[in-house]
Coordinates of C-alpha atoms in Angstrom, one line a residue:
Chain A
X3 CA -20.9 -15.7 -7.0
X4 CA -17.4 -14.9 -8.0
X5 CA -16.1 -11.4 -8.6
X6 CA -15.6 -12.1 -12.4
X7 CA -19.2 -13.5 -12.7
X8 CA -20.6 -10.5 -10.9
X9 CA -18.6 -8.2 -13.2
X10 CA -19.8 -10.0 -16.4
X11 CA -23.4 -9.9 -15.3
X12 CA -23.3 -6.2 -14.3
X13 CA -21.6 -5.4 -17.6
X14 CA -24.2 -7.2 -19.6
X15 CA -27.2 -6.1 -17.6
X16 CA -26.2 -2.4 -17.6
X17 CA -24.5 -2.5 -21.0
X18 CA -21.6 -0.7 -19.3
X19 CA -17.9 -0.9 -19.0
X20 CA -17.9 2.1 -16.7
X21 CA -16.6 1.9 -13.1
X22 CA -17.2 4.9 -11.0
X23 CA -14.4 5.7 -8.6
X24 CA -15.5 7.0 -5.3
X25 CA -12.6 9.3 -4.2
X26 CA -14.4 12.0 -2.2
X27 CA -12.2 15.0 -1.5
X28 CA -13.8 17.1 1.3
X29 CA -12.5 20.3 -0.4
X30 CA -14.5 19.5 -3.6
X31 CA -17.8 18.4 -2.0
X32 CA -20.8 20.3 -3.4
X33 CA -22.5 23.3 -1.9
X34 CA -22.9 23.3 1.9
X35 CA -21.0 20.0 2.3
X36 CA -17.8 21.6 1.1
X37 CA -14.9 20.9 3.5
X38 CA -17.1 18.9 5.9
X39 CA -15.6 15.5 6.4
X40 CA -18.7 14.1 8.0
X41 CA -20.5 14.2 4.6
X42 CA -18.2 11.9 2.7
X43 CA -20.8 9.2 3.0
X44 CA -23.7 11.4 2.0
X45 CA -21.9 12.6 -1.1
X46 CA -20.8 9.1 -2.3
X47 CA -24.2 7.6 -1.5
X48 CA -25.9 10.2 -3.6
X49 CA -23.5 9.5 -6.5
X50 CA -24.3 5.7 -6.1
X51 CA -28.0 6.4 -6.1
X52 CA -27.7 8.5 -9.3
X53 CA -25.5 6.0 -11.2
X54 CA -26.4 2.5 -10.0
X55 CA -28.0 1.3 -13.3
X56 CA -25.1 2.8 -15.4
X57 CA -22.0 1.0 -14.0
X58 CA -20.3 -2.4 -14.1
X59 CA -18.4 -1.7 -10.9
X60 CA -17.7 0.8 -8.1
X61 CA -14.2 1.6 -6.9
X62 CA -14.0 3.3 -3.5
X63 CA -10.5 4.7 -2.8
X64 CA -9.7 4.0 0.9
X65 CA -7.2 6.8 1.3
X66 CA -9.9 9.5 1.1
X67 CA -11.6 8.0 4.1
X68 CA -8.5 7.0 6.0
X69 CA -7.0 10.5 5.8
X70 CA -9.9 11.8 7.8
X71 CA -10.5 9.0 10.2
X72 CA -13.7 8.2 8.3
X73 CA -13.5 4.4 8.1
X74 CA -17.0 4.1 9.5
X75 CA -18.4 6.2 6.6
X76 CA -16.6 3.8 4.2
X77 CA -18.2 0.8 6.0
X78 CA -21.6 2.5 5.6
X79 CA -21.0 3.3 2.0
X80 CA -20.1 -0.4 1.2
X81 CA -23.4 -1.5 2.9
X82 CA -25.3 1.2 1.0
X83 CA -24.0 0.0 -2.4
X84 CA -25.1 -3.6 -1.5
X85 CA -28.6 -2.3 -0.9
X86 CA -28.9 0.0 -3.9
X87 CA -26.9 -2.0 -6.4
X88 CA -26.6 -5.6 -5.1
X89 CA -25.6 -6.8 -8.6
X90 CA -22.6 -4.4 -8.9
X91 CA -19.2 -5.6 -7.7
X92 CA -17.1 -3.4 -5.5
X93 CA -13.4 -3.0 -6.1
X94 CA -11.6 -1.6 -3.0
X95 CA -8.8 0.6 -4.3
X96 CA -6.1 0.1 -1.6
X97 CA -2.9 -0.8 -3.5
X98 CA -1.7 -2.8 -0.5
X99 CA 1.6 -4.6 -0.7
X100 CA 3.0 -6.6 2.2
X101 CA 3.8 -10.1 3.2
X102 CA 2.8 -13.0 5.3
X103 CA 0.7 -12.3 8.4
X104 CA 0.5 -8.6 7.5
X105 CA -1.0 -9.4 4.1
X106 CA -3.5 -11.6 5.9
X107 CA -4.5 -8.6 8.0
X108 CA -5.0 -6.4 4.9
X109 CA -7.0 -9.2 3.2
X110 CA -9.2 -9.3 6.2
X111 CA -9.6 -5.6 6.1
X112 CA -10.6 -5.6 2.4
X113 CA -12.8 -8.7 2.2
X114 CA -14.2 -9.2 5.8
X115 CA -14.3 -5.7 7.3
X116 CA -15.4 -3.8 4.1
X117 CA -16.8 -6.8 2.2
X118 CA -15.2 -5.8 -1.1
X119 CA -15.4 -8.2 -4.1
X120 CA -11.9 -7.3 -5.3
X121 CA -8.9 -5.2 -4.2
X122 CA -6.1 -3.5 -5.9
X123 CA -2.5 -4.6 -4.9
X124 CA 1.1 -3.8 -5.6
X125 CA 3.1 -6.7 -7.0
X126 CA 6.4 -5.3 -5.8
X127 CA 7.0 -7.8 -2.9
X128 CA 6.2 -10.8 -5.1
X129 CA 3.8 -13.7 -5.2
X130 CA 3.7 -14.3 -1.4
X131 CA 2.5 -10.8 -1.0
X132 CA -0.5 -11.6 -3.2
X133 CA -1.3 -15.2 -2.2
X134 CA -3.1 -14.4 1.1
X135 CA -5.8 -12.6 -0.9
X136 CA -6.3 -15.5 -3.2
X137 CA -7.3 -17.7 -0.3
X138 CA -10.7 -15.9 -0.3
X139 CA -12.7 -18.0 -2.9
X140 CA -14.2 -15.9 -5.7
X141 CA -12.6 -12.6 -4.6
X142 CA -10.6 -10.7 -7.3
X143 CA -7.2 -9.1 -7.1
X144 CA -6.1 -6.4 -9.5
X145 CA -2.3 -6.0 -9.6
X146 CA -0.7 -2.7 -10.5
X147 CA 0.9 -3.3 -13.9
X148 CA 1.3 -0.1 -15.9
X149 CA 0.3 3.2 -14.3
X150 CA -0.2 6.4 -16.4
X151 CA 1.4 8.9 -14.0
X152 CA 4.7 10.6 -15.2
X153 CA 6.7 8.5 -12.6
X154 CA 5.2 5.3 -14.0
X155 CA 8.2 5.0 -16.3
X156 CA 10.7 5.1 -13.4
X157 CA 10.5 1.4 -12.7
X158 CA 7.6 -0.2 -14.7
X159 CA 9.1 0.6 -18.1
X160 CA 12.5 -0.9 -17.3
X161 CA 13.5 -3.9 -19.5
X162 CA 14.5 -7.0 -17.7
X163 CA 17.9 -8.4 -18.8
X164 CA 17.4 -12.0 -17.7
X165 CA 13.9 -12.8 -18.8
X166 CA 13.5 -14.2 -22.3
X167 CA 12.6 -11.5 -24.8
X168 CA 13.7 -8.8 -22.3
X169 CA 10.2 -7.7 -21.5
X170 CA 9.6 -4.4 -19.6
X171 CA 8.7 -4.8 -16.0
X172 CA 5.0 -4.2 -16.6
X173 CA 5.0 -6.8 -19.4
X174 CA 6.6 -9.3 -17.0
X175 CA 3.9 -8.6 -14.4
X176 CA 1.2 -9.1 -17.1
X177 CA 2.7 -12.5 -17.9
X178 CA 2.8 -13.5 -14.2
X179 CA -0.9 -12.5 -13.8
X180 CA -2.0 -14.4 -16.8
X181 CA 0.0 -17.5 -15.9
X182 CA 1.7 -18.7 -12.7
X183 CA 0.1 -16.2 -10.3
X184 CA -3.4 -16.7 -11.6
X185 CA -4.8 -19.4 -9.3
X186 CA -8.6 -20.0 -9.7
X187 CA -9.0 -17.1 -12.2
X188 CA -8.9 -14.4 -9.5
X189 CA -6.3 -12.1 -11.1
X190 CA -6.8 -8.8 -12.9
X191 CA -4.5 -6.0 -13.9
X192 CA -4.5 -2.2 -13.6
X193 CA -3.3 -0.5 -16.8
X194 CA -3.4 3.3 -17.3
X195 CA -5.3 4.7 -20.2
X196 CA -2.7 7.2 -21.3
X197 CA -0.9 4.9 -23.8
X198 CA -3.4 2.7 -25.8
X199 CA -0.5 0.8 -27.3
X200 CA 0.6 -0.3 -23.9
X201 CA -2.9 -1.5 -23.1
X202 CA -2.8 -3.5 -26.4
X203 CA 0.6 -4.9 -25.3
X204 CA -0.8 -6.0 -21.9
X205 CA -3.9 -7.5 -23.5
X206 CA -1.7 -9.5 -25.9
X207 CA 0.3 -11.0 -23.0
X208 CA -2.7 -11.4 -20.7
X209 CA -5.7 -12.2 -23.0
X210 CA -8.2 -13.4 -20.4
X211 CA -7.8 -11.4 -17.2
X212 CA -10.0 -8.4 -16.4
X213 CA -8.2 -5.1 -17.1
X214 CA -9.0 -2.1 -14.8
X215 CA -8.2 1.0 -16.7
X216 CA -8.1 4.3 -14.8
X217 CA -7.3 7.6 -16.6
X218 CA -10.4 8.2 -18.7
X219 CA -12.1 11.5 -17.9
X220 CA -10.2 14.0 -15.7
X221 CA -6.9 12.2 -16.5
X222 CA -7.5 12.6 -20.2
X223 CA -7.5 9.2 -21.8
X224 CA -9.9 8.8 -24.8
X225 CA -12.7 6.4 -23.9
X226 CA -13.3 4.5 -27.2
X227 CA -9.6 4.2 -28.0
X228 CA -9.0 2.8 -24.5
X229 CA -11.7 0.1 -24.8
X230 CA -10.6 -0.9 -28.3
X231 CA -7.1 -1.3 -27.1
X232 CA -8.1 -3.6 -24.2
X233 CA -10.9 -5.7 -25.7
X234 CA -11.2 -7.8 -28.8
X235 CA -13.9 -10.1 -30.0
X236 CA -13.7 -12.2 -33.2
X237 CA -16.3 -13.6 -35.6
X238 CA -16.4 -16.9 -33.8
X239 CA -17.5 -15.2 -30.7
X240 CA -14.2 -15.6 -28.8
X241 CA -13.5 -12.5 -26.7
X242 CA -10.7 -11.4 -24.4
X243 CA -11.3 -10.8 -20.7
X244 CA -13.5 -7.9 -19.6
X245 CA -12.4 -4.2 -19.7
X246 CA -13.4 -2.0 -16.8
X247 CA -12.8 1.7 -17.4
X248 CA -12.7 3.9 -14.3
X249 CA -13.8 7.5 -14.1
X250 CA -13.8 9.4 -10.8
X251 CA -13.4 13.1 -10.8
X252 CA -15.1 13.9 -14.1
X253 CA -18.3 12.3 -12.7
X254 CA -18.0 13.1 -9.0
X255 CA -17.4 16.8 -9.6
X256 CA -19.5 17.3 -12.8
X257 CA -21.2 20.1 -10.9
X258 CA -20.3 21.8 -7.7
X259 CA -23.8 22.9 -7.0
X260 CA -26.9 21.2 -5.6
X261 CA -27.5 19.5 -9.0
X262 CA -24.3 17.5 -8.5
X263 CA -26.0 14.1 -8.6
X264 CA -28.0 14.9 -11.7
X265 CA -24.9 16.2 -13.4
X266 CA -22.9 13.1 -12.3
X267 CA -25.6 10.9 -13.8
X268 CA -25.5 12.8 -17.1
X269 CA -21.7 12.5 -17.2
X270 CA -21.8 8.8 -16.3
X271 CA -24.3 8.3 -19.2
X272 CA -22.1 10.0 -21.6
X273 CA -19.0 8.1 -20.5
X274 CA -20.9 4.8 -20.5
X275 CA -22.1 5.4 -24.1
X276 CA -18.6 6.3 -25.2
X277 CA -17.2 3.1 -23.7
X278 CA -19.8 0.8 -25.3
X279 CA -18.0 0.4 -28.6
Chain B
X15 CA 13.4 18.3 14.9
X16 CA 13.7 16.1 11.8
X17 CA 13.1 12.4 11.8
X18 CA 16.8 11.7 11.2
X19 CA 17.9 14.0 14.0
X20 CA 15.4 12.3 16.4
X21 CA 16.7 8.9 15.2
X22 CA 20.3 9.7 15.8
X23 CA 19.6 11.2 19.2
X24 CA 17.5 8.2 20.3
X25 CA 20.2 5.9 19.0
X26 CA 22.9 7.7 21.0
X27 CA 20.9 8.2 24.2
X28 CA 19.6 4.6 24.4
X29 CA 22.8 3.1 22.8
X30 CA 20.3 1.2 20.6
X31 CA 19.8 0.2 17.0
X32 CA 16.6 -1.7 18.0
X33 CA 13.3 -0.8 16.5
X34 CA 10.3 -2.6 18.1
X35 CA 7.6 -3.4 15.6
X36 CA 4.1 -3.1 17.0
X37 CA 2.2 -5.8 15.0
X38 CA -0.5 -6.9 17.5
X39 CA -2.2 -10.1 16.4
X40 CA -5.4 -10.6 18.5
X41 CA -4.9 -14.4 18.4
X42 CA -1.5 -14.0 20.1
X43 CA -2.3 -11.5 22.9
X44 CA -1.3 -12.8 26.3
X45 CA -3.6 -14.4 28.9
X46 CA -7.1 -13.1 29.2
X47 CA -6.6 -10.6 26.4
X48 CA -6.3 -13.4 23.8
X49 CA -8.6 -12.9 20.8
X50 CA -10.0 -9.6 22.2
X51 CA -9.5 -6.9 19.6
X52 CA -10.4 -4.2 22.1
X53 CA -7.1 -4.8 23.9
X54 CA -4.7 -4.1 21.0
X55 CA -3.9 -0.7 22.5
X56 CA -3.4 -2.1 26.1
X57 CA -1.0 -4.7 24.8
X58 CA 1.1 -2.4 22.7
X59 CA 1.1 0.3 25.3
X60 CA 2.5 -2.2 27.9
X61 CA 5.2 -3.2 25.4
X62 CA 6.1 0.4 24.9
X63 CA 6.2 1.1 28.7
X64 CA 8.5 -1.9 29.1
X65 CA 10.9 -1.0 26.3
X66 CA 10.9 2.8 26.0
X67 CA 14.6 3.2 27.2
X68 CA 15.9 0.4 25.0
X69 CA 14.9 1.4 21.4
X70 CA 15.8 3.9 18.8
X71 CA 12.4 3.7 17.1
X72 CA 8.9 2.2 17.2
X73 CA 7.2 0.8 14.1
X74 CA 3.5 0.3 14.4
X75 CA 2.0 -1.8 11.5
X76 CA -1.2 -0.2 10.5
X77 CA -2.7 -3.4 9.0
X78 CA -3.1 -5.0 12.4
X79 CA -5.4 -2.2 13.4
X80 CA -7.2 -1.6 10.1
X81 CA -8.2 -5.3 9.8
X82 CA -10.2 -4.9 13.0
X83 CA -11.6 -1.4 12.7
X84 CA -9.2 -0.4 15.5
X85 CA -7.8 2.9 14.1
X86 CA -8.8 4.7 17.2
X87 CA -6.6 2.4 19.2
X88 CA -3.7 3.2 16.9
X89 CA -4.3 6.9 17.4
X90 CA -4.2 6.3 21.2
X91 CA -1.1 4.3 20.8
X92 CA 0.7 7.0 18.9
X93 CA -0.2 9.5 21.6
X94 CA 0.9 7.2 24.3
X95 CA 4.3 6.7 22.7
X96 CA 4.7 10.5 22.6
X97 CA 4.1 10.7 26.3
X98 CA 6.2 7.7 27.4
X99 CA 9.0 8.1 24.9
X100 CA 8.9 11.6 23.5
X101 CA 12.5 11.3 22.2
X102 CA 11.8 8.1 20.2
X103 CA 10.7 8.5 16.5
X104 CA 7.8 6.6 15.2
X105 CA 7.8 4.9 11.8
X106 CA 4.3 4.0 10.6
X107 CA 4.6 0.8 8.6
X108 CA 2.0 1.3 5.9
X109 CA 3.8 0.5 2.6
X110 CA 1.5 2.9 0.7
X111 CA 2.0 3.4 -3.0
X112 CA -0.3 5.7 -5.0
X113 CA -0.2 8.9 -6.9
X114 CA -1.2 12.5 -6.9
X115 CA -4.2 13.4 -4.8
X116 CA -4.5 9.9 -3.4
X117 CA -0.9 10.0 -2.2
X118 CA -1.6 13.3 -0.6
X119 CA -4.5 11.7 1.3
X120 CA -2.2 8.9 2.5
X121 CA 0.5 11.4 3.6
X122 CA -2.2 13.2 5.5
X123 CA -3.2 9.9 7.2
X124 CA 0.4 9.1 8.2
X125 CA 1.7 12.5 9.2
X126 CA -1.4 14.5 10.3
X127 CA -3.9 11.9 11.5
X128 CA -1.4 9.6 13.2
X129 CA 1.5 12.0 13.7
X130 CA 4.2 9.6 12.5
X131 CA 7.7 10.8 12.0
X132 CA 8.3 8.5 9.0
X133 CA 6.4 6.1 6.9
X134 CA 7.2 3.1 4.7
X135 CA 6.3 3.3 1.0
X136 CA 6.4 1.2 -2.1
X137 CA 8.4 2.8 -5.0
X138 CA 6.5 0.8 -7.7
X139 CA 4.6 3.8 -9.1
X140 CA 7.7 6.1 -9.3
X141 CA 8.8 9.4 -7.9
X142 CA 5.5 11.2 -8.1
X143 CA 4.1 8.6 -5.8
X144 CA 6.7 9.5 -3.2
X145 CA 6.9 13.3 -3.7
X146 CA 3.7 14.2 -1.8
X147 CA 5.2 12.8 1.4
X148 CA 8.4 14.8 1.0
X149 CA 6.4 18.0 1.2
X150 CA 6.2 17.5 5.0
X151 CA 9.5 19.1 6.2
X152 CA 11.6 16.8 8.4
X153 CA 9.4 13.7 7.9
X154 CA 11.1 10.5 6.8
X155 CA 10.2 8.1 4.0
X156 CA 11.5 4.5 3.9
X157 CA 11.2 3.0 0.4
X158 CA 10.8 -0.7 0.0
X159 CA 14.1 -1.8 -1.6
X160 CA 14.9 -5.5 -0.9
X161 CA 12.5 -7.6 1.0
X162 CA 13.5 -10.9 2.6
X163 CA 10.4 -12.9 1.8
X164 CA 10.6 -15.8 -0.7
X165 CA 8.7 -13.7 -3.4
X166 CA 11.1 -10.8 -2.9
X167 CA 13.1 -12.2 -5.8
X168 CA 10.2 -12.2 -8.2
X169 CA 10.7 -8.6 -9.2
X170 CA 13.3 -7.0 -7.0
X171 CA 16.2 -9.3 -8.1
X172 CA 15.6 -8.7 -11.8
X173 CA 18.5 -7.1 -13.6
X174 CA 17.6 -4.0 -15.6
X175 CA 18.8 -4.2 -19.2
X176 CA 19.0 -0.4 -20.0
X177 CA 20.5 1.0 -16.9
X178 CA 24.4 1.3 -17.0
X179 CA 25.9 -1.7 -15.2
X180 CA 22.6 -3.6 -15.4
X181 CA 21.8 -3.3 -11.7
X182 CA 19.1 -5.4 -10.1
X183 CA 15.8 -3.6 -9.5
X184 CA 16.6 -3.2 -5.8
X185 CA 20.0 -1.7 -6.5
X186 CA 18.4 0.8 -8.9
X187 CA 16.0 1.8 -6.2
X188 CA 18.9 2.3 -3.7
X189 CA 20.6 4.6 -6.2
X190 CA 17.4 6.6 -6.7
X191 CA 17.0 6.9 -2.9
X192 CA 20.6 8.1 -2.4
X193 CA 20.5 10.5 -5.4
X194 CA 17.7 12.0 -7.4
X195 CA 14.8 11.1 -5.1
X196 CA 16.5 12.3 -1.9
X197 CA 15.3 15.8 -1.5
X198 CA 16.2 17.4 1.8
X199 CA 17.7 14.1 3.2
X200 CA 14.3 12.6 3.9
X201 CA 14.9 9.2 2.2
X202 CA 15.6 5.8 3.8
X203 CA 15.4 2.2 2.6
X204 CA 13.9 -1.0 3.8
X205 CA 16.3 -3.9 3.3
X206 CA 15.6 -7.4 4.6
X207 CA 18.1 -9.1 6.9
X208 CA 18.2 -12.5 5.3
X209 CA 21.1 -11.8 2.9
X210 CA 23.8 -9.7 4.6
X211 CA 25.7 -9.4 1.3
X212 CA 22.6 -7.6 -0.2
X213 CA 22.6 -5.2 2.8
X214 CA 26.3 -4.5 2.0
X215 CA 25.5 -3.9 -1.6
X216 CA 22.7 -1.5 -0.8
X217 CA 24.9 0.3 1.7
X218 CA 27.7 0.6 -0.9
X219 CA 25.2 2.3 -3.3
X220 CA 23.4 4.4 -0.7
X221 CA 26.0 5.2 2.0
X222 CA 24.2 8.0 3.8
X223 CA 20.5 7.0 4.0
X224 CA 19.0 5.3 7.0
X225 CA 18.5 1.6 6.5
X226 CA 15.5 0.0 8.2
X227 CA 16.2 -3.8 8.4
X228 CA 13.3 -6.1 9.3
X229 CA 13.9 -9.9 9.6
X230 CA 15.9 -10.1 12.8
X231 CA 14.4 -12.3 15.5
X232 CA 11.4 -14.4 14.5
X233 CA 12.3 -14.0 10.8
X234 CA 15.8 -15.5 11.5
X235 CA 18.4 -12.9 10.5
X236 CA 21.6 -12.8 12.7
X237 CA 21.7 -9.5 14.6
X238 CA 25.4 -8.7 14.6
X239 CA 26.0 -9.8 11.0
X240 CA 23.1 -7.6 9.9
X241 CA 24.5 -4.5 11.6
X242 CA 28.0 -5.0 10.3
X243 CA 26.6 -5.4 6.8
X244 CA 24.7 -2.1 7.0
X245 CA 27.0 0.1 9.0
X246 CA 30.7 1.2 8.7
X247 CA 32.8 3.6 10.6
X248 CA 36.4 4.4 9.8
X249 CA 39.4 5.6 11.8
X250 CA 38.8 9.2 10.7
X251 CA 35.3 9.1 12.3
X252 CA 33.4 9.0 9.0
X253 CA 30.4 6.7 9.3
X254 CA 27.6 5.6 7.0
X255 CA 23.9 6.4 7.6
X256 CA 22.2 4.9 10.6
X257 CA 21.0 1.3 10.8
X258 CA 17.7 0.5 12.4
X259 CA 17.0 -3.2 13.0
X260 CA 13.4 -4.2 13.6
X261 CA 12.2 -7.0 15.7
X262 CA 8.5 -7.6 16.3
X263 CA 7.2 -11.0 17.1
X264 CA 10.3 -12.2 19.1
X265 CA 9.7 -9.3 21.5
X266 CA 5.9 -9.0 21.5
X267 CA 5.4 -12.7 22.1
X268 CA 8.4 -13.5 24.3
X269 CA 5.9 -14.8 26.8
X270 CA 2.2 -15.7 26.4
X271 CA 1.6 -15.3 30.1
X272 CA 1.0 -12.4 32.5
X273 CA 4.7 -11.8 32.5
X274 CA 4.7 -10.8 28.8
X275 CA 5.9 -7.3 29.4
X276 CA 8.8 -8.4 31.6
X277 CA 9.7 -11.1 29.0
X278 CA 9.5 -8.5 26.2
X279 CA 11.9 -6.2 28.0
X280 CA 14.4 -9.0 28.6
X281 CA 14.2 -10.0 24.9
X282 CA 14.6 -6.4 23.8
X283 CA 17.6 -6.0 26.1
X284 CA 19.2 -9.1 24.5
X285 CA 18.5 -7.9 21.0
X286 CA 19.7 -4.4 21.7
X287 CA 23.0 -5.7 23.1
X288 CA 23.5 -8.0 20.1
X289 CA 22.9 -5.1 17.8
X290 CA 25.4 -2.7 19.5
X291 CA 28.5 -4.0 17.8

């Protein structure tokens, strides 16, 4: 089953647009696990166990494992999600961006070693830095498009002089993802939740691709506004592509005590409800 | 000692602008190691042993290790370079690009876990995706600026409508790296060797930063032309920032037989001489 089919089924079955980001910071682990790198897996697995019926996707962030030499724990976590939530697609947040044979190695890392269903990528090096990932049938690729950090403006908001209409760089990327780069419907976009009007703009340019929207929860974006900006249905039943809204810290660290998993579930339920507009 | 000081000393001592890229593809390992992932370290270590007095830097590419779960071999390789060539700086080719706490994790991976002296980064997410790396005193950061792959044009060659002079995106990045982003002299740029006039353009905009130039050797750029485009000295002894020219495959795979290390040394000597113009 393709990534998009998995995503749509998980969304419908769990009535959820919530993606839980698995970004385990050793310094923020609960109780007696605090600061202990060997418990990254235990922590994330407990979060998965507590939220598996509430999400449309999981998004592990590879940096939190790589910084501590904990790749084996990430491998175990991927396998655990497959057992506990076999119907939920996994987006590996890696933001890779390289070319040719190196991109092939990173694609192998994401899809073969870790078995992810989709991966986040940077579009900076152009189409041939994305194409090696598209050779994996059914796998999804989320291109960075508009990020909500303060520095996101530095390059992404620049208007392009020689493209008709002088779109901003992020609008140009959205058009590439909807059109020429979107072989076999594998393409998605990452769009930050801080500016709903920018999500609307991306959705207008790229009506059918999945949007992955971080920035709700700890980063402050409003849930319902975010979804309404990224998703539209009409009376005839036509809808835009799916919207996946990521929350990481607000759920992972809902409690710092032994009740962290219960608190994470409660926070995930609240966020899921707020997103189901 | 800072990355730039290490680089200048290694360049002077070895009379070399050659950086050897360590991108070990299991399918191209020599002789009885072919296809055997457990020999990535052995292969790279032999290349280092054969070339340690000929280079100004080494550049391991993390993807080739990560694809095969061989991070421990990369850790061993970093330690081996420190023993065999303690005066040679190591640039970890990772092309990371993420923000805030995630960027901190990737910086920890590059500088603490692997002990690199510098790292390659994507500028796509803006200054706050670069800043966490600059908090490590003396460490270097090479921003992707102009890449020589066919898709490099897709975004990097776009002219920016609202920046004075309407520079291309890569020229804008060069100006950021020379100026506002260059705290404490830690910034460098990655510029492909395919178009010498673009190297000249980057050098004119960013006269003092180190340029890391891949694309000589297997990728086809001419060595002497590349160096002349990126480096200038005048009669008064003023010079531009250093030029580091990377070659990977032409050296690593100079022979597929048991003489691979001898052949790699001979190819490195040829390239080093061609670059010392």
